[in-house]
Coordinates of C-alpha atoms and ligand atoms in Angstrom, one line a residue:
X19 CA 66.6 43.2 193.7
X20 CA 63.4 45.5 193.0
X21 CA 63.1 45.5 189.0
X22 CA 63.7 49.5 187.5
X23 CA 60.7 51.4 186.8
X24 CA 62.3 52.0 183.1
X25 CA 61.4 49.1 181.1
X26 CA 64.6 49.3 179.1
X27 CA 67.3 49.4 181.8
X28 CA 68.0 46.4 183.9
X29 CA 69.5 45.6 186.8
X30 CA 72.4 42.7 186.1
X31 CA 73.8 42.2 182.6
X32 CA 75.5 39.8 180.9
X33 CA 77.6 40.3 178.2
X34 CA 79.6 37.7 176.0
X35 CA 81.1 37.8 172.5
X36 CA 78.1 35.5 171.5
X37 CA 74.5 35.6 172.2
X38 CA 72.8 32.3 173.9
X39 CA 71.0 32.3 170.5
X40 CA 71.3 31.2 167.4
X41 CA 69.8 33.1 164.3
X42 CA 67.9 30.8 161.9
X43 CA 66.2 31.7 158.8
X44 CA 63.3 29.1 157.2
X45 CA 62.6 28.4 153.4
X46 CA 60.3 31.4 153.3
X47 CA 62.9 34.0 154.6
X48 CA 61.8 34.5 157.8
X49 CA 63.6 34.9 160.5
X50 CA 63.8 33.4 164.3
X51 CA 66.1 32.8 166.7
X52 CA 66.8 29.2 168.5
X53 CA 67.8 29.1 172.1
X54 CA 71.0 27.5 172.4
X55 CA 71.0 25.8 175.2
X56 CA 74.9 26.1 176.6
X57 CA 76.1 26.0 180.4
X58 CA 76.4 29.4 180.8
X59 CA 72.9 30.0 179.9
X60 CA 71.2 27.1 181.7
X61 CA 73.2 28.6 185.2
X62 CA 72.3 32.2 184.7
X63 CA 68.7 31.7 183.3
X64 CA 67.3 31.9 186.8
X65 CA 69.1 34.6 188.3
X66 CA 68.2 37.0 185.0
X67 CA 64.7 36.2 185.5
X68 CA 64.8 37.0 188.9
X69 CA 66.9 40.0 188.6
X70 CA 65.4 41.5 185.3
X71 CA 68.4 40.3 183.7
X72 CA 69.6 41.4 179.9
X73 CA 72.1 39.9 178.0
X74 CA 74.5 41.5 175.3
X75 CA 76.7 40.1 172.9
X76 CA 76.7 39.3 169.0
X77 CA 74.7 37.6 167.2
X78 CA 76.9 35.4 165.2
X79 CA 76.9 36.5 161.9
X80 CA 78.8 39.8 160.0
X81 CA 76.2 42.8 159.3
X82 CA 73.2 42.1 160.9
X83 CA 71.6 45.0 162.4
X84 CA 68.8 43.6 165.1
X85 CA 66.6 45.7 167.7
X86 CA 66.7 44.1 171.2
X87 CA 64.3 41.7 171.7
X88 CA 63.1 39.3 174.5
X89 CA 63.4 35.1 173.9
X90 CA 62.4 32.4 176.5
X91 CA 62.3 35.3 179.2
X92 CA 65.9 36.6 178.1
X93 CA 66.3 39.8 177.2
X94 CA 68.7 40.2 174.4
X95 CA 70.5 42.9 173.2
X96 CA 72.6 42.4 170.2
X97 CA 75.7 44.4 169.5
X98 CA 76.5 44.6 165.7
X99 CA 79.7 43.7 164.1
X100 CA 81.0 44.6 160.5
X101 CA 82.5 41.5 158.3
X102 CA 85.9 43.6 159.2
X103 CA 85.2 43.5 162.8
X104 CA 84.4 40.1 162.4
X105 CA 88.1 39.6 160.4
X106 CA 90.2 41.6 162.8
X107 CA 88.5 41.7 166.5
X108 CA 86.9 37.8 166.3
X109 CA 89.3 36.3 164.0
X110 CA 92.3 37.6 164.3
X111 CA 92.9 39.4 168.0
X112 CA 90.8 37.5 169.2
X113 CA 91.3 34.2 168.0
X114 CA 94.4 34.3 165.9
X115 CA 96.6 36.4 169.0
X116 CA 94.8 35.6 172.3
X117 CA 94.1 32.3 171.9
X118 CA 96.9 30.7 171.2
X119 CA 98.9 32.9 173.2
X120 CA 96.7 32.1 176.1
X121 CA 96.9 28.7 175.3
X122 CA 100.8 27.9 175.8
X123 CA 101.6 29.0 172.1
X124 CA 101.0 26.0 171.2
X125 CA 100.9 27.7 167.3
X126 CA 102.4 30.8 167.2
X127 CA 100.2 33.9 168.0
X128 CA 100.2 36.7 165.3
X129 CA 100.2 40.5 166.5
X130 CA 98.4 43.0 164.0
X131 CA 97.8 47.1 165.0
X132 CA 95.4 46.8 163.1
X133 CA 93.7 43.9 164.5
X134 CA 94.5 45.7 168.6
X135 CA 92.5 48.4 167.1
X136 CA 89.3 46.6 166.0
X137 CA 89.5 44.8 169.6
X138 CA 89.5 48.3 171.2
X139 CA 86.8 49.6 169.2
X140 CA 84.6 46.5 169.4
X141 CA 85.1 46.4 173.0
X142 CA 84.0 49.9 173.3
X143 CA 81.2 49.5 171.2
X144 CA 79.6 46.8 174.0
X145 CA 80.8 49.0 176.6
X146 CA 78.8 52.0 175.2
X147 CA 75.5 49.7 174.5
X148 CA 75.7 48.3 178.4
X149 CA 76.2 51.3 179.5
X150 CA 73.2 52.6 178.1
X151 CA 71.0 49.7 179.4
X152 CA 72.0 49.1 183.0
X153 CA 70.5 51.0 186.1
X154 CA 72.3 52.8 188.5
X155 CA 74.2 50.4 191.1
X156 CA 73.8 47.6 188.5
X157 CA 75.8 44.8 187.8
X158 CA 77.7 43.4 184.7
X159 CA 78.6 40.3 184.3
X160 CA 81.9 40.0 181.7
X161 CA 82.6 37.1 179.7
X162 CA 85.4 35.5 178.2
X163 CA 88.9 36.7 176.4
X164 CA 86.7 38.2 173.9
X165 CA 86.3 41.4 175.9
X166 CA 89.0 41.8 178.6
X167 CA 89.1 45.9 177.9
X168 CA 85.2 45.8 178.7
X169 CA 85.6 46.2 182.2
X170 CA 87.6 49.1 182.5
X171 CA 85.8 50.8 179.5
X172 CA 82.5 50.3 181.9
X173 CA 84.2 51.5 184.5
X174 CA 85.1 54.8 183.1
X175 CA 81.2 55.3 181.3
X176 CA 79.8 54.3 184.9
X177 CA 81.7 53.8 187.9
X178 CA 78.6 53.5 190.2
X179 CA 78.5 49.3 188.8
X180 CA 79.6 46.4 190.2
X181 CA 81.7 44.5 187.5
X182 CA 82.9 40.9 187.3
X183 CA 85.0 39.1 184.6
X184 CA 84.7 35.3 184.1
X185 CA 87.9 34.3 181.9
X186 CA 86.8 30.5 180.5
X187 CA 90.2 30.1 178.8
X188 CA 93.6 29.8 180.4
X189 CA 95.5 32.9 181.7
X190 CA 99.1 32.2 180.6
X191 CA 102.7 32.2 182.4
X192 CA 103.8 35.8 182.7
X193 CA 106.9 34.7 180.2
X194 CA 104.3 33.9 177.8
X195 CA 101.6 36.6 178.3
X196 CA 105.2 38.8 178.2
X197 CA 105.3 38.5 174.4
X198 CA 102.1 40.2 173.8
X199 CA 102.8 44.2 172.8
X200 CA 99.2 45.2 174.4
X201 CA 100.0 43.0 177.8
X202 CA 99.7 46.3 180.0
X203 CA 96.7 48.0 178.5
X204 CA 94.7 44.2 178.9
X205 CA 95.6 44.0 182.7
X206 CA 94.2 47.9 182.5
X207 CA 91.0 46.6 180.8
X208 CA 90.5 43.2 183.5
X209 CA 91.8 45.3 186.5
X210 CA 88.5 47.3 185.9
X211 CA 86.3 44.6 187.4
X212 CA 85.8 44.2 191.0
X213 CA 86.1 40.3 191.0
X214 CA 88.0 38.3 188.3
X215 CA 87.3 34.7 188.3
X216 CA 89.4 31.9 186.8
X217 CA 89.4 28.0 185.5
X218 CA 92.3 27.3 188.0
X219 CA 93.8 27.9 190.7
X220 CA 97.2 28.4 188.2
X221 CA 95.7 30.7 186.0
X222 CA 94.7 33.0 189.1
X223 CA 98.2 32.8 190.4
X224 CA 99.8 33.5 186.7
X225 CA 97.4 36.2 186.5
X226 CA 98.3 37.8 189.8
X227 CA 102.2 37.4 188.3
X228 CA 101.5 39.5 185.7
X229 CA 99.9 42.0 187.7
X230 CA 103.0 42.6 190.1
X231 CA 105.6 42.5 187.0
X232 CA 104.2 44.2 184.6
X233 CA 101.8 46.3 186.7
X234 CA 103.9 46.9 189.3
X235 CA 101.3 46.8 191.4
X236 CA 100.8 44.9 195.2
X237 CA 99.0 41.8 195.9
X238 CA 98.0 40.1 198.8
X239 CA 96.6 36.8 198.4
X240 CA 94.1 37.0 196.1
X241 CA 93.8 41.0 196.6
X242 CA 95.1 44.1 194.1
X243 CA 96.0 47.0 195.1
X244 CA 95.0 49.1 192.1
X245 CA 95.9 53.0 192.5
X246 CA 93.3 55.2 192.3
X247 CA 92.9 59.3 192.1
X248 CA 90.2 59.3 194.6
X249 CA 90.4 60.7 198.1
X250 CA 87.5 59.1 199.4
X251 CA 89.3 55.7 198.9
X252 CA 91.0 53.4 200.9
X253 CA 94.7 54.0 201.3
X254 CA 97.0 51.0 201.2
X255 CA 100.0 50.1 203.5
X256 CA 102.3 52.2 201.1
X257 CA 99.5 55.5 201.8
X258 CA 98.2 55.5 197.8
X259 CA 94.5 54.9 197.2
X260 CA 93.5 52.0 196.0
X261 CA 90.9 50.1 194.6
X262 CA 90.4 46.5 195.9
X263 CA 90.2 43.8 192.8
X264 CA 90.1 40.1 193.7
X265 CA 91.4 37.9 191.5
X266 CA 91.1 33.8 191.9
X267 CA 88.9 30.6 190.6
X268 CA 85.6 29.3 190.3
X269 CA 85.9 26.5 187.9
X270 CA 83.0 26.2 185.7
X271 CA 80.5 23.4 185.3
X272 CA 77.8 21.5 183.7
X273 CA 73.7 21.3 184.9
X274 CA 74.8 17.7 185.7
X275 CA 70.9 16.6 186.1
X276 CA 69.8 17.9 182.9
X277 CA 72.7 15.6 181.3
X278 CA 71.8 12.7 183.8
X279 CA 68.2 13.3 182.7
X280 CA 68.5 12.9 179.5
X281 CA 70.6 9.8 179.9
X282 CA 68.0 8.2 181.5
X283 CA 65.5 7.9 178.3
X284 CA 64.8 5.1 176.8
X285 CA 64.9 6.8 173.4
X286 CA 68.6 7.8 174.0
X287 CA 69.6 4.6 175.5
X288 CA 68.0 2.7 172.7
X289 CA 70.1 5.3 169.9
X290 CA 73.2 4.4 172.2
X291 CA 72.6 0.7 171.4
X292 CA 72.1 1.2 167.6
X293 CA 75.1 3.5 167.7
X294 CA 77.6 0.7 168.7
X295 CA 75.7 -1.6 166.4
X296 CA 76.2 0.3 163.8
X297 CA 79.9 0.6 164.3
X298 CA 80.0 -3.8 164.1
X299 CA 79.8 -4.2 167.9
X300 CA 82.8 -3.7 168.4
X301 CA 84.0 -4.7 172.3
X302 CA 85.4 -1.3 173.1
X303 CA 84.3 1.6 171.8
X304 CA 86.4 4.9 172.5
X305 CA 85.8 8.1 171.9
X306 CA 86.9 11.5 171.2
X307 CA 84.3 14.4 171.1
X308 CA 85.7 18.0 170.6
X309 CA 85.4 21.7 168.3
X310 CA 87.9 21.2 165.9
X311 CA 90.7 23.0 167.6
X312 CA 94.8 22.5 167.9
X313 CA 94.5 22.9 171.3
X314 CA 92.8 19.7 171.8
X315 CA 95.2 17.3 171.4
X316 CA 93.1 15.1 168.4
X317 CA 96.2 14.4 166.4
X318 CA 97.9 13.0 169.6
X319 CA 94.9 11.1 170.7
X320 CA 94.6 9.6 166.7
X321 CA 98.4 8.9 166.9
X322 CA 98.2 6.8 169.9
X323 CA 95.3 4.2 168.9
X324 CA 96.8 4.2 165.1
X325 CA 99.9 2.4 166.6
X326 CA 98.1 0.6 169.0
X327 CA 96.2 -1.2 166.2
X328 CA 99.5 -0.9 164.0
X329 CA 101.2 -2.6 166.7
X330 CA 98.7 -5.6 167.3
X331 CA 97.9 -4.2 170.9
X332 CA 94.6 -3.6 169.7
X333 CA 92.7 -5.6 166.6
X334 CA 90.6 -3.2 164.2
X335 CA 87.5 -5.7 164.8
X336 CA 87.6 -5.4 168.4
X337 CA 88.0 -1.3 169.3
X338 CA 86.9 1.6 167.6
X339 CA 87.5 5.3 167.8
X340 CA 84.4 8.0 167.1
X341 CA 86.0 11.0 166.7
X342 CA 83.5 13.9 166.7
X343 CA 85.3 17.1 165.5
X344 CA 82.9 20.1 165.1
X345 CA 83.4 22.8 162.7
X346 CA 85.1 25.5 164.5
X347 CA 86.8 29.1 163.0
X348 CA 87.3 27.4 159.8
X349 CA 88.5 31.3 158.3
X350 CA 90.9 31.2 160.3
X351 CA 94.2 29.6 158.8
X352 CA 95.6 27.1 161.3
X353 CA 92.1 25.9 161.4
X354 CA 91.8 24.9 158.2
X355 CA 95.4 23.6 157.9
X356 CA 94.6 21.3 161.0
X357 CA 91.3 19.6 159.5
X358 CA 93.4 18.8 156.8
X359 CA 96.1 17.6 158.7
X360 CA 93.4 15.7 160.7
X361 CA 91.5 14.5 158.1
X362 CA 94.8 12.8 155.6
X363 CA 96.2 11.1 159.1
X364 CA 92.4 9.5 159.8
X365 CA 92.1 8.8 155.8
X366 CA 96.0 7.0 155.9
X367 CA 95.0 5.2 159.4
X368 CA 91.8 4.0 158.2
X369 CA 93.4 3.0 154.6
X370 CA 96.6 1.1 156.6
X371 CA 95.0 -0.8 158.9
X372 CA 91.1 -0.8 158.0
X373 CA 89.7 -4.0 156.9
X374 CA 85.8 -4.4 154.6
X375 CA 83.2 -3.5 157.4
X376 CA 86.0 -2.5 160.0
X377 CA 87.5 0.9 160.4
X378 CA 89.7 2.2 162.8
X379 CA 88.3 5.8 163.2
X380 CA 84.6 7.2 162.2
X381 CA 85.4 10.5 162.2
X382 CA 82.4 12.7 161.8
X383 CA 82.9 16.5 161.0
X384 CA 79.8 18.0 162.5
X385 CA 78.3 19.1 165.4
X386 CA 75.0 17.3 167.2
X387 CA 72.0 17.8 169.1
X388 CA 72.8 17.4 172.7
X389 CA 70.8 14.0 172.8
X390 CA 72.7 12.2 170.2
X391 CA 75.4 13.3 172.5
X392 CA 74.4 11.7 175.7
X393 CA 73.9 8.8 173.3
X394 CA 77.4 8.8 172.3
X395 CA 78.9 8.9 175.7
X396 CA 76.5 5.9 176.7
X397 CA 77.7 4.2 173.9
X398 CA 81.3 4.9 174.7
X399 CA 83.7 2.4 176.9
X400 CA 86.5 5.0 177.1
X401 CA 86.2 8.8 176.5
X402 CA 89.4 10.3 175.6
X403 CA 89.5 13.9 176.6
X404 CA 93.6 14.8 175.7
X405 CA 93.7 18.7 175.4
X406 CA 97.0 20.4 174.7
X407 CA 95.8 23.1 177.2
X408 CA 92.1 23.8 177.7
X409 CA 90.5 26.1 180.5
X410 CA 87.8 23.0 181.6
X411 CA 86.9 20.6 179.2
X412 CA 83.3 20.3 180.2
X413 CA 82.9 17.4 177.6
X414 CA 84.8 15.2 180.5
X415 CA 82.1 16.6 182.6
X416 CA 79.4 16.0 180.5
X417 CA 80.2 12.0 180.0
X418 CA 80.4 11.4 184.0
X419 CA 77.5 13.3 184.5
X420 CA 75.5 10.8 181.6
X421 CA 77.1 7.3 183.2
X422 CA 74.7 7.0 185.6
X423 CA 75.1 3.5 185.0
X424 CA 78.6 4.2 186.9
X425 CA 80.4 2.5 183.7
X426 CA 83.1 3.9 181.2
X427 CA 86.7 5.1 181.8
X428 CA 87.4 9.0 181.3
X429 CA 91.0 9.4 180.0
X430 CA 91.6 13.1 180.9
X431 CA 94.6 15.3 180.1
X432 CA 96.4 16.7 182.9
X433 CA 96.0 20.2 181.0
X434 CA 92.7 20.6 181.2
X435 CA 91.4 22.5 183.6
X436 CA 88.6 19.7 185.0
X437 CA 92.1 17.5 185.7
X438 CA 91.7 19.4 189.0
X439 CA 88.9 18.4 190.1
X440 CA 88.3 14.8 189.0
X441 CA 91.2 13.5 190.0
X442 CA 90.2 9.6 189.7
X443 CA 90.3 9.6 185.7
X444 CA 93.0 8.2 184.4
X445 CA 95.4 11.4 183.6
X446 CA 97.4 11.6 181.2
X447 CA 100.1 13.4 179.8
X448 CA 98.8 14.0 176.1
X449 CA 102.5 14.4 174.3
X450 CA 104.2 11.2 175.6
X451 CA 102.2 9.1 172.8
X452 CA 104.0 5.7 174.4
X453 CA 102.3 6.6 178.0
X454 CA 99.3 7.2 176.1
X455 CA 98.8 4.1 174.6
X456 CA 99.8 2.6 177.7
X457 CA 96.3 4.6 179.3
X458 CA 94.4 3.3 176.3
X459 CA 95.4 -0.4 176.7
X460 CA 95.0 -0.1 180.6
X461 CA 91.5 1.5 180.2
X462 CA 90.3 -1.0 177.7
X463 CA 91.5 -4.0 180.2
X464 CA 90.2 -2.2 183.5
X465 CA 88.0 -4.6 185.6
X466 CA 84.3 -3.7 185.9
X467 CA 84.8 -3.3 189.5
X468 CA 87.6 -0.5 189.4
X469 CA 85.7 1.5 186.6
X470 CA 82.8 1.4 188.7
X471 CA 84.6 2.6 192.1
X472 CA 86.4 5.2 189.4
X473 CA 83.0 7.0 188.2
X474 CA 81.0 6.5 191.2
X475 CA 83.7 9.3 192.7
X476 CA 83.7 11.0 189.2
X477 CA 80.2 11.4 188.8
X478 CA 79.5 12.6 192.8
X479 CA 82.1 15.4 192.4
X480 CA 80.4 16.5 189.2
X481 CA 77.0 16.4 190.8
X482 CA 78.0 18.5 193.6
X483 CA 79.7 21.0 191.5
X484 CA 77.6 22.1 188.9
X485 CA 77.4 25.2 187.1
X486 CA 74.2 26.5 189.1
X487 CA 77.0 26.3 192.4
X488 CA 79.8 27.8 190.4
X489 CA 77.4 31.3 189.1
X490 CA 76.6 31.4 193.1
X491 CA 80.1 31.5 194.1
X492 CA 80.8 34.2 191.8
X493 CA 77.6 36.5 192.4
X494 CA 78.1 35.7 195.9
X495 CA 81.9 37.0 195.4
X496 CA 80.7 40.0 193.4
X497 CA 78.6 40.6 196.6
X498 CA 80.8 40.7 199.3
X499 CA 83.0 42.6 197.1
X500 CA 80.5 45.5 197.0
X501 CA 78.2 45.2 200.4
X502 CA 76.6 48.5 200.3
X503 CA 75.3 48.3 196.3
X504 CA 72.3 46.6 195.4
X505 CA 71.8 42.7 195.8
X506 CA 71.0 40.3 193.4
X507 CA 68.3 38.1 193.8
X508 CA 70.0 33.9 193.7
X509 CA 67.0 32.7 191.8
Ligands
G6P625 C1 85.6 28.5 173.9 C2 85.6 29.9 174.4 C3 84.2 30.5 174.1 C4 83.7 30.4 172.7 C5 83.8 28.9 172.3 C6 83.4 28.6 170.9 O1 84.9 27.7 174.7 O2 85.9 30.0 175.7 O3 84.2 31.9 174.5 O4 82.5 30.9 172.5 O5 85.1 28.4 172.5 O6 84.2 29.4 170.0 P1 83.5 30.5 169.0 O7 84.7 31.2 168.5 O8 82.8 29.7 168.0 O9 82.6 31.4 169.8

């Protein structure tokens, strides 16, 4: 796609609640910004290079005002928010009302007016800045739960884009996404879009529920119906114009070979080996590696090896668990009330059945460079991976991709959404605690052989679908959707 000749309008825009940079401010004051290197980013680098790409979102911190500016060939465009917006739209609607109600309820949701209203003027606020930036027949690229209204908001302030919506989260049942009192006006805001993507094929299909109940509208296959005042549209088989929205899933990735990469070094295989040293040699080492979140199943997963070693299945000198839980929305109450939760059941594990220069669990709350990471799942026999509910999960992805040595058992909820896809994990159902120990036990006696046929089909499914393949097969959608608008350049 031919680049505008107006230096501050671009072509294809990506917006997301957060920026794919951190800010970071030395002794002296000054300030910079550090790339952070995520998924998302390392898939849609290329094509906003190509495509004289800008990305919006915020930059991660209440009340900081900053002028667009450019960072490892990026643009970036922040969009301001107020330590209120931050309380009510981030916080609260957004992470105290949509995510656990997108997330089977699994803590109960809390619905504010007030908070609605700072999503709605939040989400305006990005859809007044993108509208501002992108050229005529651009496209936008919508991120996340954050900002399901965006789309129809762009819609309205320029209906000559082409607008997609990537939801990373689950989409709930329609008797769960019932309870929400703003459940018609966030189908409006998604319905905007021209393609909606998905984790699953489940979510698509719960979505498309919704759609016909509460919308009332007509769906075929993965096709909307939406109605339309516009004569010049198409008309559908009851004689209303329509819009045509698609709605169905592209689940999302890893860059496998950056992760495989990286596994290869010596450096990180030699931090692997001190890692398990330091932990006594143990013969197994498992572990858990997740943001400190109630949807990730970390008490469950605790629960299960804390008996197993209560129970003399497992001795504390043999096995031990790394739990990495990183700081995550820790203003937000159930967050804090689960690190404590989490942090007195380690603490009584590791005081019951801990022994000098032997514990159970080394729980560490922090997050990591993605190095010591890769050295972590090297050093680990098992990963456990037992979400709740979860959209992906690309931490199961992320330790197949680094066992190039085709070692290591994943453990894998069947609630996350990568349960779909690598399908010779051992699954498990996270809140049947006996089953789960039973998956422990069984992965820590597995014969080399079997763990090796195991990852071998693990890691070729991850290789193949990586998140490079999975921005394609949404651009690509985005393109068919709208064959006579501009097209973006793959790479
Ligand atoms: C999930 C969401 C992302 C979010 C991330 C971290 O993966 O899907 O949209 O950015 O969690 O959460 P945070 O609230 O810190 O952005």
């Amino acid at each position: 796609m031919a680049a505008d000749t107006d230096p501050d309008r671009y072509a294809f825009v990506v917006a997301s609640n957060r920026l794919p940079v951190d800010r970071v401010v030395d002794e002296d004051g000054n300030e910079g910004w550090r790339h952070s290197p995520g998924g998302l980013v390392t898939a849609l680098e290329p094509v906003m290079r190509a495509n004289d790409g800008a990305w919006v979102g915020w930059v991660g911190q209440p009340d900081v005002e900053v002028a667009p500016f450019d960072n490892e060939g990026i643009h970036i465009v922040p969009v301001p928010l107020s330590s209120d917006d931050v309380e009510e739209y981030y916080e609260g609607f957004s992470n105290d009302t949509l995510w656990p109600l997108y997330h089977d309820v699994i803590e109960h949701p809390s619905y504010h007016r007030d908070w609605w209203n700072a999503y709605r003027r939040v989400n305006a606020r990005f859809a007044d800045q993108i509208a501002e930036i992108v050229e005529h027949d651009g496209i936008v690229w919508v991120q996340d739960y954050q900002l399901q209204l965006l789309p129809a908001m762009l819609r309205e302030r320029r209906p000559d884009l082409t607008i997609g919506f990537f939801n990373h989260i689950p989409f709930p049942p329609v008797g769960i996404y019932a309870q929400l009192p703003w459940r018609a006006q966030i189908l409006d805001g998604l319905l905007g879009a021209d393609v909606i993507g998905f984790q699953r094929q489940d979510d698509a299909s719960d979505f498309l529920r919704a759609v016909r109940h509460i919308k009332g509208y007509t769906t075929k296959g993965s096709t909307i119906d939406v109605p339309v005042d516009d004569p010049a549209a198409p008309r559908s088989r009851k004689g209303i114009t329509v819009r045509h929205v698609e709605a169905r899933h592209f689940p999302i990735s890893i860059d496998a070979e950056s992760f495989e990469a990286i596994a290869h070094r010596p450096e990180v295989q030699e931090r692997a080996r001190e890692i398990r040293e330091s932990l006594g040699n143990p013969t197994t080492v498992l572990l858990g590696v997740d943001r400190l979140d109630y949807t990730k199943g970390i008490r469950h997963r605790i629960k299960a090896f804390g008996e197993l070693v209560e129970d003399g299945r497992v001795k504390v000198e043999d096995a031990t668990l790394v739990q990495v839980a990183s700081p995550s929305r820790e203003r937000v109450d159930t967050y804090a009330a689960l690190r404590d939760e989490i942090e007195l059941t380690v603490g009584r594990i590791n005081g019951d059945l801990g022994v000098i220069g032997h514990q159970p669990i080394a729980y560490l709350h922090h997050g990591y460079p993605r190095e010591e990471m890769v050295a972590l799942y090297l050093a680990a026999d098992i990963m456990l991976v037992t979400a709740l509910r979860d959209g992906m999960n690309l931490v199961a992805k992320e330790y197949v991709a680094a066992r190039f040595d085709n070692d290591g058992v994943l453990i894998l909820s069947e609630f996350a959404g990568a349960a779909d896809e690598l399908k010779q994990a051992v699954i498990v159902n996270p809140h049947d605690i006996g089953a789960l120990k039973d998956s422990i036990q069984r992965a820590i006696e597995m014969p080399r052989r079997e763990r090796s046929t195991r990852m071998r089909a693990l890691r070729k499914r991850v290789r193949d679908n990586d998140v490079a393949r999975w921005s394609r097969s949404f651009l690509e959608a985005l393109d068919r959707h709208a064959p006579n608008r501009a097209k973006l350049d793959p790479s």
